[in-house]
XYZ file of C-alpha atoms in Angstrom:
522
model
C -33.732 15.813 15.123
C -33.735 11.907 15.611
C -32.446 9.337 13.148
C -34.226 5.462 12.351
C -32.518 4.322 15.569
C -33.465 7.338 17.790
C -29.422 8.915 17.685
C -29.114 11.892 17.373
C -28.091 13.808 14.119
C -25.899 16.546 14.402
C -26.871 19.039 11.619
C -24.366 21.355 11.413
C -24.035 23.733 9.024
C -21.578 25.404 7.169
C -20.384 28.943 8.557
C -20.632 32.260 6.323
C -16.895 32.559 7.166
C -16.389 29.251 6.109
C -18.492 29.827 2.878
C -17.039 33.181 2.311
C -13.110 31.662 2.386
C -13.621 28.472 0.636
C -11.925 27.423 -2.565
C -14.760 25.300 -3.940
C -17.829 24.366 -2.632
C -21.050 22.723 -3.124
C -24.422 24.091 -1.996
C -27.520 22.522 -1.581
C -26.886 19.235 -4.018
C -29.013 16.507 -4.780
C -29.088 13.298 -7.030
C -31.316 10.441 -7.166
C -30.862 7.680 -9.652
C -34.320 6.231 -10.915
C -36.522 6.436 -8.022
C -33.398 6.452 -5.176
C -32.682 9.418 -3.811
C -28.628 8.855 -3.029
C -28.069 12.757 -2.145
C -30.427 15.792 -0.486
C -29.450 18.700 0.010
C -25.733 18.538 0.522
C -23.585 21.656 1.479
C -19.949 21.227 1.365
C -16.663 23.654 1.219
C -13.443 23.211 1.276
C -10.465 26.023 1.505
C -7.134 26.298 -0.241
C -4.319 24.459 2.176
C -7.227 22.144 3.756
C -7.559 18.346 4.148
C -11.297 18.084 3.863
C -12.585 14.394 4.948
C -15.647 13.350 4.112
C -16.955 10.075 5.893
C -20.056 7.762 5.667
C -21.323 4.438 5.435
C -21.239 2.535 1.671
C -24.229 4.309 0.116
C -23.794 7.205 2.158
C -23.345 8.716 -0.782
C -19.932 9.703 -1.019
C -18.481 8.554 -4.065
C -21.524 10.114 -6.009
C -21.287 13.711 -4.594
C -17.331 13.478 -5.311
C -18.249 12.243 -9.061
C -21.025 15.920 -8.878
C -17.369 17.860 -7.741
C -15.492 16.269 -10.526
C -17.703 16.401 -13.413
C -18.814 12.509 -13.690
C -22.133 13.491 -12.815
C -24.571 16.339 -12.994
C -26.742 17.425 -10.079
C -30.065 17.154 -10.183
C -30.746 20.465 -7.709
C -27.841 22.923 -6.235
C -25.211 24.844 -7.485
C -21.033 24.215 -7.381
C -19.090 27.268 -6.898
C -15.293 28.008 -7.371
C -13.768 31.033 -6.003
C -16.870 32.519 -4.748
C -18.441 32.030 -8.808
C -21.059 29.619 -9.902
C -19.568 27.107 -12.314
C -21.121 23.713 -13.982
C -18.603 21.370 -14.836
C -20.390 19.247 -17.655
C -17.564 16.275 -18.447
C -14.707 15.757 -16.174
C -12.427 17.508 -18.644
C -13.714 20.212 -17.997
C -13.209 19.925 -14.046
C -9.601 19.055 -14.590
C -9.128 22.299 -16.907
C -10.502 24.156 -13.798
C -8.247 22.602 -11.471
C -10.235 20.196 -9.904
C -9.673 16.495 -10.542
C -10.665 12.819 -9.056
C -8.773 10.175 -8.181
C -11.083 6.718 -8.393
C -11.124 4.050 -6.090
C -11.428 1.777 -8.831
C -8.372 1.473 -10.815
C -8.835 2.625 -14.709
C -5.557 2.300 -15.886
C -4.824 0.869 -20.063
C -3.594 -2.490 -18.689
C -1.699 -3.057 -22.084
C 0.380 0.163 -21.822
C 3.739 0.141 -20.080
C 3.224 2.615 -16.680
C 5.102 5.177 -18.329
C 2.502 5.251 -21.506
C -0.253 4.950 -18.887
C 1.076 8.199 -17.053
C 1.630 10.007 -20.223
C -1.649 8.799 -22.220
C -3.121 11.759 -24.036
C -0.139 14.573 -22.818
C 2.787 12.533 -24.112
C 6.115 14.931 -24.176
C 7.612 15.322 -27.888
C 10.811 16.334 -29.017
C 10.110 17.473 -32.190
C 7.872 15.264 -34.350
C 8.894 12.081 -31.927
C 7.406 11.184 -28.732
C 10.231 11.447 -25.982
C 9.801 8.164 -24.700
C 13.390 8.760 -22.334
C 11.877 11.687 -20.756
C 8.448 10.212 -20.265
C 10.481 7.110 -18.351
C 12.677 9.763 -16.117
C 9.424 11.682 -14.667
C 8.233 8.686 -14.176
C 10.359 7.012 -12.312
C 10.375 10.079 -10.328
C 7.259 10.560 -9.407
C 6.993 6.729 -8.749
C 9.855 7.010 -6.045
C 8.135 10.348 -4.845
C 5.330 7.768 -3.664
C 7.440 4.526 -2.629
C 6.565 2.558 -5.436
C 9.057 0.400 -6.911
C 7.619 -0.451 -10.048
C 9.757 0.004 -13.876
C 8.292 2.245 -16.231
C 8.358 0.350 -18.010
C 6.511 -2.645 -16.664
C 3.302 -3.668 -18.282
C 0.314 -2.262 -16.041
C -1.421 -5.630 -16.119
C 1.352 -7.123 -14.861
C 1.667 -5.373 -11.481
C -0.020 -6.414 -8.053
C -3.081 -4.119 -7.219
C -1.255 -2.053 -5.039
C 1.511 -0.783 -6.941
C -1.472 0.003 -9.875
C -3.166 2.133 -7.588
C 0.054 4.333 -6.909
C 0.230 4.569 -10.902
C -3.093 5.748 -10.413
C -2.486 8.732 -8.142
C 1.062 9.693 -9.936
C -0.494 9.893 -12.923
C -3.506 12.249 -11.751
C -0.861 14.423 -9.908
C 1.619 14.938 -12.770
C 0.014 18.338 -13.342
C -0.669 20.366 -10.517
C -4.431 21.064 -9.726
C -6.134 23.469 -7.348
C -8.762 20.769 -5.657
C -7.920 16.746 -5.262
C -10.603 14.691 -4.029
C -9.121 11.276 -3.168
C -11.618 8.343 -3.223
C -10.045 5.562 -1.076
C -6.774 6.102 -2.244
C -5.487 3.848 0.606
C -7.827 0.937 -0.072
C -4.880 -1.095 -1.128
C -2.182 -0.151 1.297
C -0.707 -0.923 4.488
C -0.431 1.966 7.375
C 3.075 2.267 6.496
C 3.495 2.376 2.760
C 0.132 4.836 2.950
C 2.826 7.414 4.806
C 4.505 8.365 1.589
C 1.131 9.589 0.165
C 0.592 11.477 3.088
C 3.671 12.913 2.364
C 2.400 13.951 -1.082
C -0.822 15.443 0.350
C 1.070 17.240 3.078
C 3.557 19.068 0.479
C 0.217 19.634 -1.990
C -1.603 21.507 1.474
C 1.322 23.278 1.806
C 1.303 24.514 -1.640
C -2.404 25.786 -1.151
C -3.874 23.021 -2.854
C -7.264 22.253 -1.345
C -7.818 18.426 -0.785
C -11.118 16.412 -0.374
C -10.494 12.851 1.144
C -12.495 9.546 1.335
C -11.384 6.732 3.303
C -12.624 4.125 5.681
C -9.359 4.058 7.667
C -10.277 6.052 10.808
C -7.059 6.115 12.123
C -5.437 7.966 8.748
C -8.857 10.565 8.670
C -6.934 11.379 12.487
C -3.851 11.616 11.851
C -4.424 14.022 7.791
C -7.377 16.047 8.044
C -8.460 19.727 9.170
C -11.889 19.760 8.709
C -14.694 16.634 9.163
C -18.036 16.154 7.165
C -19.899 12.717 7.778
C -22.749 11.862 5.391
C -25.616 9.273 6.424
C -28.208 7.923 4.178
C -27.502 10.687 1.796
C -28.078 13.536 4.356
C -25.083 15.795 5.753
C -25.128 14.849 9.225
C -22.403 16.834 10.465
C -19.107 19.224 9.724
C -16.544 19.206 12.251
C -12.887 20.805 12.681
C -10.780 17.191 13.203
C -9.150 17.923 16.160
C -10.411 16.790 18.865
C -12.484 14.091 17.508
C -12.023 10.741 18.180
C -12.256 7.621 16.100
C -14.992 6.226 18.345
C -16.641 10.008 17.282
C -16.322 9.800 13.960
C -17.816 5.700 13.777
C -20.847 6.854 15.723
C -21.677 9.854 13.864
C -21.375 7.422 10.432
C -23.206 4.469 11.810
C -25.583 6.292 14.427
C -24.728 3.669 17.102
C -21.726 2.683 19.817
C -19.254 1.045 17.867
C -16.478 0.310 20.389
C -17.377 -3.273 20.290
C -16.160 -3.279 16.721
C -14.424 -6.648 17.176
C -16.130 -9.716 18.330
C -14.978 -12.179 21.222
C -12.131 -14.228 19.647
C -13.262 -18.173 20.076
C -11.019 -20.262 21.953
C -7.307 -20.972 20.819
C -7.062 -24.261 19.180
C -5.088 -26.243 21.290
C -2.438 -28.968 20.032
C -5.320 -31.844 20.499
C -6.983 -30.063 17.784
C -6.596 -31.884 14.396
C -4.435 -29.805 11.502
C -6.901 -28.921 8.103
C -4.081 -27.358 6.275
C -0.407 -28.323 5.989
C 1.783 -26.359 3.588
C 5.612 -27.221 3.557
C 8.416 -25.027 1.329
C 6.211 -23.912 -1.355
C 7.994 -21.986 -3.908
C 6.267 -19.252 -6.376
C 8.885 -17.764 -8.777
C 9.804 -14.076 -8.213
C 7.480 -14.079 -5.606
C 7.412 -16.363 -2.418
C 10.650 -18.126 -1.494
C 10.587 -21.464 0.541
C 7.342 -20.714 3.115
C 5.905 -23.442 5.152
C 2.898 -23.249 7.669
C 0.161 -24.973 9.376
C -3.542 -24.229 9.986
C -5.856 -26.049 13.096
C -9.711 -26.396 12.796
C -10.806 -23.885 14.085
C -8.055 -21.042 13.963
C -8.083 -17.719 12.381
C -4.414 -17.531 11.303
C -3.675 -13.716 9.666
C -0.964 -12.997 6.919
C 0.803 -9.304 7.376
C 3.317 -7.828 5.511
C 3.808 -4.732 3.292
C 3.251 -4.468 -0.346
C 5.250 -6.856 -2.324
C 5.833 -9.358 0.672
C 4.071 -11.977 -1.233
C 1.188 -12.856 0.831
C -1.493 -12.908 -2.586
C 0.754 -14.675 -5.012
C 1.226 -17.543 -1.946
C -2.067 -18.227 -1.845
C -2.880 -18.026 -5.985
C 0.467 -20.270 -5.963
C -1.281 -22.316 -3.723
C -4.660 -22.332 -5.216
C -2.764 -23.248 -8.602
C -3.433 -19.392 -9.915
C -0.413 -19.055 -10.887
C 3.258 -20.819 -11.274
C 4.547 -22.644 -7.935
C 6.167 -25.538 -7.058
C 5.825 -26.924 -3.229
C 7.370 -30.185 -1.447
C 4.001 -30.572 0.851
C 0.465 -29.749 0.562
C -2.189 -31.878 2.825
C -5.436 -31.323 3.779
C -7.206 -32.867 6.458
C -3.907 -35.046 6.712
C -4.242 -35.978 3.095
C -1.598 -35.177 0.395
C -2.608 -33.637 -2.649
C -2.400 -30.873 -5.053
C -4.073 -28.032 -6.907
C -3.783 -27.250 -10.696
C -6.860 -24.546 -10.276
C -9.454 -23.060 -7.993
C -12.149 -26.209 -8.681
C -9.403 -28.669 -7.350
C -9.177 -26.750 -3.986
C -13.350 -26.253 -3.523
C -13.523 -30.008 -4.132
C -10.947 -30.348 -1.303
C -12.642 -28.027 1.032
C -10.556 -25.306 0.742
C -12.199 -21.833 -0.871
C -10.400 -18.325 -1.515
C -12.168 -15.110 -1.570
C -9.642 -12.472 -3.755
C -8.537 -9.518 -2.668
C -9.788 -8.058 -6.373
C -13.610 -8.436 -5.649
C -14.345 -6.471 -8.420
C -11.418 -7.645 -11.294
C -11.951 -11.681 -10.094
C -14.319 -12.111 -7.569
C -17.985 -11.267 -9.271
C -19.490 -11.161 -12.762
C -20.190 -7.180 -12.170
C -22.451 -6.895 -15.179
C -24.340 -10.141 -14.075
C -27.452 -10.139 -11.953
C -27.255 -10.890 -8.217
C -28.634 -14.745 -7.998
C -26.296 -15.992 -10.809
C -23.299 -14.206 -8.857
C -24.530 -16.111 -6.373
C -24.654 -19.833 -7.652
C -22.040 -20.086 -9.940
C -19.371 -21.675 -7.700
C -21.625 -23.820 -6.810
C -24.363 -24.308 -9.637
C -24.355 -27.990 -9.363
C -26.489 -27.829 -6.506
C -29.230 -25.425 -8.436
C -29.512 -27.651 -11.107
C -32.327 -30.933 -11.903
C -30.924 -32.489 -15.002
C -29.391 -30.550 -17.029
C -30.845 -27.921 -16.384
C -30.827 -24.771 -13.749
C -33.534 -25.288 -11.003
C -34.749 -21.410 -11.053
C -36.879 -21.704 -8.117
C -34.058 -23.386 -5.910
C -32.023 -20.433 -7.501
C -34.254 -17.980 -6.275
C -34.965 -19.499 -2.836
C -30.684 -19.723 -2.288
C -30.406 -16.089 -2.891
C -33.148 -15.638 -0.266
C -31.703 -17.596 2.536
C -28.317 -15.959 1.605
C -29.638 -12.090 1.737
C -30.935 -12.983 5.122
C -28.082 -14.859 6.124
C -25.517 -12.392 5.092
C -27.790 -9.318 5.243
C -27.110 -8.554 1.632
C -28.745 -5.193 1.115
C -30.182 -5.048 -2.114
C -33.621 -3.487 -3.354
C -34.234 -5.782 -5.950
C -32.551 -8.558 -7.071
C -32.546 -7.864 -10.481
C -29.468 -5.522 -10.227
C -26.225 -5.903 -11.566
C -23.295 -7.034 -8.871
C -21.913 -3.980 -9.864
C -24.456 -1.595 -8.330
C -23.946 -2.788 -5.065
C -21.976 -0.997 -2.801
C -18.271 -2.350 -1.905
C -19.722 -3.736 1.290
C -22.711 -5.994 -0.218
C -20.617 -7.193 -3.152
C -18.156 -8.405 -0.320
C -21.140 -10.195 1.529
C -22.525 -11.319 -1.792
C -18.756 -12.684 -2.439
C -18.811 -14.155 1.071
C -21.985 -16.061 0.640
C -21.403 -17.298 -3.321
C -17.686 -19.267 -1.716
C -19.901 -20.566 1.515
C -22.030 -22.377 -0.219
C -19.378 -24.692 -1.465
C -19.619 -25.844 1.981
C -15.541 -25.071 2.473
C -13.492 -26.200 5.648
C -10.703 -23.981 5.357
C -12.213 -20.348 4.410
C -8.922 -18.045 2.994
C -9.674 -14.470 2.603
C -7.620 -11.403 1.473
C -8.711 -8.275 2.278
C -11.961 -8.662 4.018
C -12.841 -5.079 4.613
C -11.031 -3.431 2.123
C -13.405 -0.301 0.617
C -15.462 -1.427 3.352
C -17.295 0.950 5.829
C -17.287 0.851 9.594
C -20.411 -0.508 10.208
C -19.926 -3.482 7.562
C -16.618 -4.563 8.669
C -17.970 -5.018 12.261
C -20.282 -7.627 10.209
C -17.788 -9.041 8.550
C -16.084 -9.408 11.569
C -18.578 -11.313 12.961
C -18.744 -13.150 10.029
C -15.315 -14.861 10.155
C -15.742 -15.133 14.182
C -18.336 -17.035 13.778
C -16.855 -19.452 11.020
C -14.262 -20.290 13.343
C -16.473 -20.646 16.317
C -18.585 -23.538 14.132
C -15.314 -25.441 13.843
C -13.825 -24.001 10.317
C -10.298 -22.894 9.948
C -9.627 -19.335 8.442
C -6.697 -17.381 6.506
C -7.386 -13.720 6.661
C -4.467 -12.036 4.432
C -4.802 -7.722 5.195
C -2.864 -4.993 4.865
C -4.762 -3.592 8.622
C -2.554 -4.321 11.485
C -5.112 -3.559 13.829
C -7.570 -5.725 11.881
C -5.129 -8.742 11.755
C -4.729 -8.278 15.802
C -8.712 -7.725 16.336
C -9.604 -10.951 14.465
C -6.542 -13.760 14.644
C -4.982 -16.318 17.156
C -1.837 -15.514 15.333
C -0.368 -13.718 12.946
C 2.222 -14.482 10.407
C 4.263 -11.802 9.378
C 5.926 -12.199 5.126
C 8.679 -10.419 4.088
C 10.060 -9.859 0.638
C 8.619 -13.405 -0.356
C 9.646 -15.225 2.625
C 7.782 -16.222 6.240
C 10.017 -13.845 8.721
C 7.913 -14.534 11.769
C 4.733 -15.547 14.223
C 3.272 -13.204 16.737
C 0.440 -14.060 19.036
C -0.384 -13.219 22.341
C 1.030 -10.230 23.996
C 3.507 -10.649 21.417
C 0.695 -9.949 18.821
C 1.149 -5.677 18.204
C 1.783 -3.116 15.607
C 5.477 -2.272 16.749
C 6.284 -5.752 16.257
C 4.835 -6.594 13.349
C 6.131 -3.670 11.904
C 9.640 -4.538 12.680
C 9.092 -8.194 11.362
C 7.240 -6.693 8.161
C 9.485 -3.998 7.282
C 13.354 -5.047 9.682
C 13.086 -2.597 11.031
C 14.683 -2.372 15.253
C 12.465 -1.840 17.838
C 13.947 1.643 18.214
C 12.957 2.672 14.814
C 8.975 2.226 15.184
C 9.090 2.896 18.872
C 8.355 6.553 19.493
């Protein structure tokens, strides 16, 4: 069989033996949504003790036929077994008293509850008639450290960075045991070194016989974890593999049915010292955060930020932007001083800042596509007083093309796009303020293969037209694939610059984490 582009698709199958030892399984699934068909005939199975990865595109569909395993959705055909009997799990309370529970992507924690109240919520521990708030607090710091995560229990859970919600997340979904985990993503949000303590977790949960169904984009982590391979394409199963033995490069081209080991593009030409500086930024301070960081930006440059969680490298830039509290002895742009009390003073400066929280900040998700669009810069859509529709329209046009926003109608909520097309979407609404400095934090993160190599592309070719770009990520090999240089934060201050041959993961590992060169040097 042949896909669109003339690859070939690999349908495997799943084995009788397979079928006959696995824990849970699903067997010949489908879902459509309206008219879309997102899933056909899926087969998937998983054993006790197994890492099971399943990979695909954004709108592979994924994230549905994990929400069919955990009870979020109901099929529309096939049947879900568990321990070789049929079973229908109609809420996912019911999944989760069965053993089998999902952790989201998307973080859906009580942001007014402490993160001990937020682990607890709904199976608080009692002695006697009183809730035993000490108790609650202990396990929880426990099971915090268990992952790396630093934060108090008793911490407010709107007052944390992304990151360190996401490990709330995951301790509170494994502070019962269960008998089938499905991780969505559960990286999205952390470096390649701070994602080793959850790897840690899932290694001891294998070990314990718990089966374990994984999503992520990071090839290099599906590698290093899992047992078993299933890629999904267009909502078909393309193919089930054992993991060893196949290679990233493997796994991209069975996902995006083409050669993707040009997955970076050419880096433009090094801005030389001739070149003029857009962005100065000397000794700004953001309290409890960033200590006493100075840098410089050329037309022209793609200049990264690395550094693990906590560094600092977000609140910089929302210190910067005026987001939140800072104070700072120098700020020019374009060799003029001035300063930012909010995100509309920087866009009239030229300067524009694409969040890391795409979702939380970054789009209206229950707004329609166009006004996503145009709101930055609605100014320009409007005759009068009032909103020039047809200009509207016409904007979102150029943009989809531009951008290759894939979207069937326009019409739909920002929200119904997948992570990759609300990221172009995002990418388009901030260009059209016409920016010379472009910063971005976490350009691919949720992002498939085949959508970061646009996004890539994207920010190559920004630079290449003479704009100057920040990209802020928590990839190393992203970071080294995209930048001139790389500057590398660490708890709140600037600790170092790689670039050149200089510019690898061993060192920016030691300068992220101070590490020696022994230490991260097998």
């Amino acid at each position: 069989m042949m896909g669109d582009d003339d690859s070939p698709v690999v349908m495997s199958s799943i084995s009788s033996t397979e079928t006959a030892a696995a824990l849970f399984r699903a067997e010949g699934v489908a879902k459509s949504f309206g008219p879309v068909a997102v899933l056909r005939d899926i087969d998937l199975a998983v054993r006790a003790g197994e890492v099971h990865a399943v990979l695909g595109e954004n709108g592979a569909g994924k994230s549905t036929l994990m929400r069919i395993l955990s009870g979020h959705y109901q099929p529309d055909a096939g049947q879900l077994w568990l321990d070789g009997k049929p079973i229908v799990f109609h809420t996912p309370v019911e999944a989760e008293q069965h053993g089998v529970v999902l952790i989201h992507q998307e973080i859906l924690l009580a942001e007014s509850l402490t993160v001990a109240q937020s682990l607890f919520l709904g199976r608080e521990m009692r002695r006697g008639p009183f809730v035993d708030d000490r108790q609650m607090r202990r396990i929880t710091a426990a099971k915090l450290d268990e992952l790396g995560c630093h934060a108090s229990p008793d911490s407010r859970v709107r007052d944390l960075p992304i990151a360190d919600r996401a490990l709330v997340q995951i301790a509170r979904a494994l502070l019962e045991p269960h008998r089938v985990v499905i991780f969505d993503e559960p990286t999205a949000v952390f470096t390649p070194h701070e994602a080793q303590a959850l790897f840690a977790i899932i290694a001891k949960l294998k070990r314990a016989g718990t089966a374990i169904l994984y999503i992520s984009h990071r090839l290099n982590e599906i590698e290093q974890i899992a047992d078993t391979v299933t890629v999904l394409r267009d909502g078909r199963h393309v193919a089930t593999r054992p993991a060893k033995g196949l290679s990233q490069l493997d796994m991209a081209r069975l996902m995006v049915g083409r050669d993707m080991s040009t997955l970076y593009p050419p880096k433009p030409p090094l801005p030389g010292p001739d070149v003029p500086v857009v962005l100065e930024v000397g000794q700004i301070v953001v309290p409890g955060h960033v200590e006493q960081a100075s840098f410089a930006l050329r037309q022209g440059e793609v200049l990264g930020f690395a550094g693990m969680i906590g560094a600092g490298r977000t609140e910089l830039f929302e210190g910067l932007l005026g987001l939140r509290p800072s104070q700072l002895e120098t700020l020019k742009v374009d060799g003029k001083p001035c300063r930012f009390t909010g995100a509309r003073d920087a866009f009239t400066a030229g300067l524009v800042y694409l969040t890391e929280d795409r979702k939380g900040k970054g789009l209206l998700l229950n707004q329609q596509l166009v006004p996503n669009l145009t709101l930055a810069a609605l100014d320009d859509f409007c005759r009068g007083p009032l909103i020039d529709r047809a200009k509207e329209q016409q904007g979102f046009t150029d943009a989809q093309g531009q951008f290759d926003i894939r979207a069937g109608r326009r019409d739909l909520l920002a929200r119904q796009l997948s992570g990759g097309n609300q990221q172009k979407l995002m990418l388009a609404k901030m260009l059209l303020l016409s920016p010379s400095i472009v910063v971005i934090d976490e350009p691919t993160r949720g992002i498939d293969i085949g959508t970061k190599s646009q996004i890539y592309a994207f920010i190559a070719a920004l630079a290449a037209s003479g704009k100057a770009c920040i990209v802020i990520s928590s990839e190393m090999q992203e970071l080294i694939g995209l930048c001139h240089r790389i500057l590398v934060m660490r708890a709140g201050r600037i600790v170092g610059e790689v670039s050149g041959e200089d510019m690898t993961e061993d060192r920016i590992v030691v300068l992220a984490t101070g590490a020696t060169e022994a230490e991260v040097t097998p």
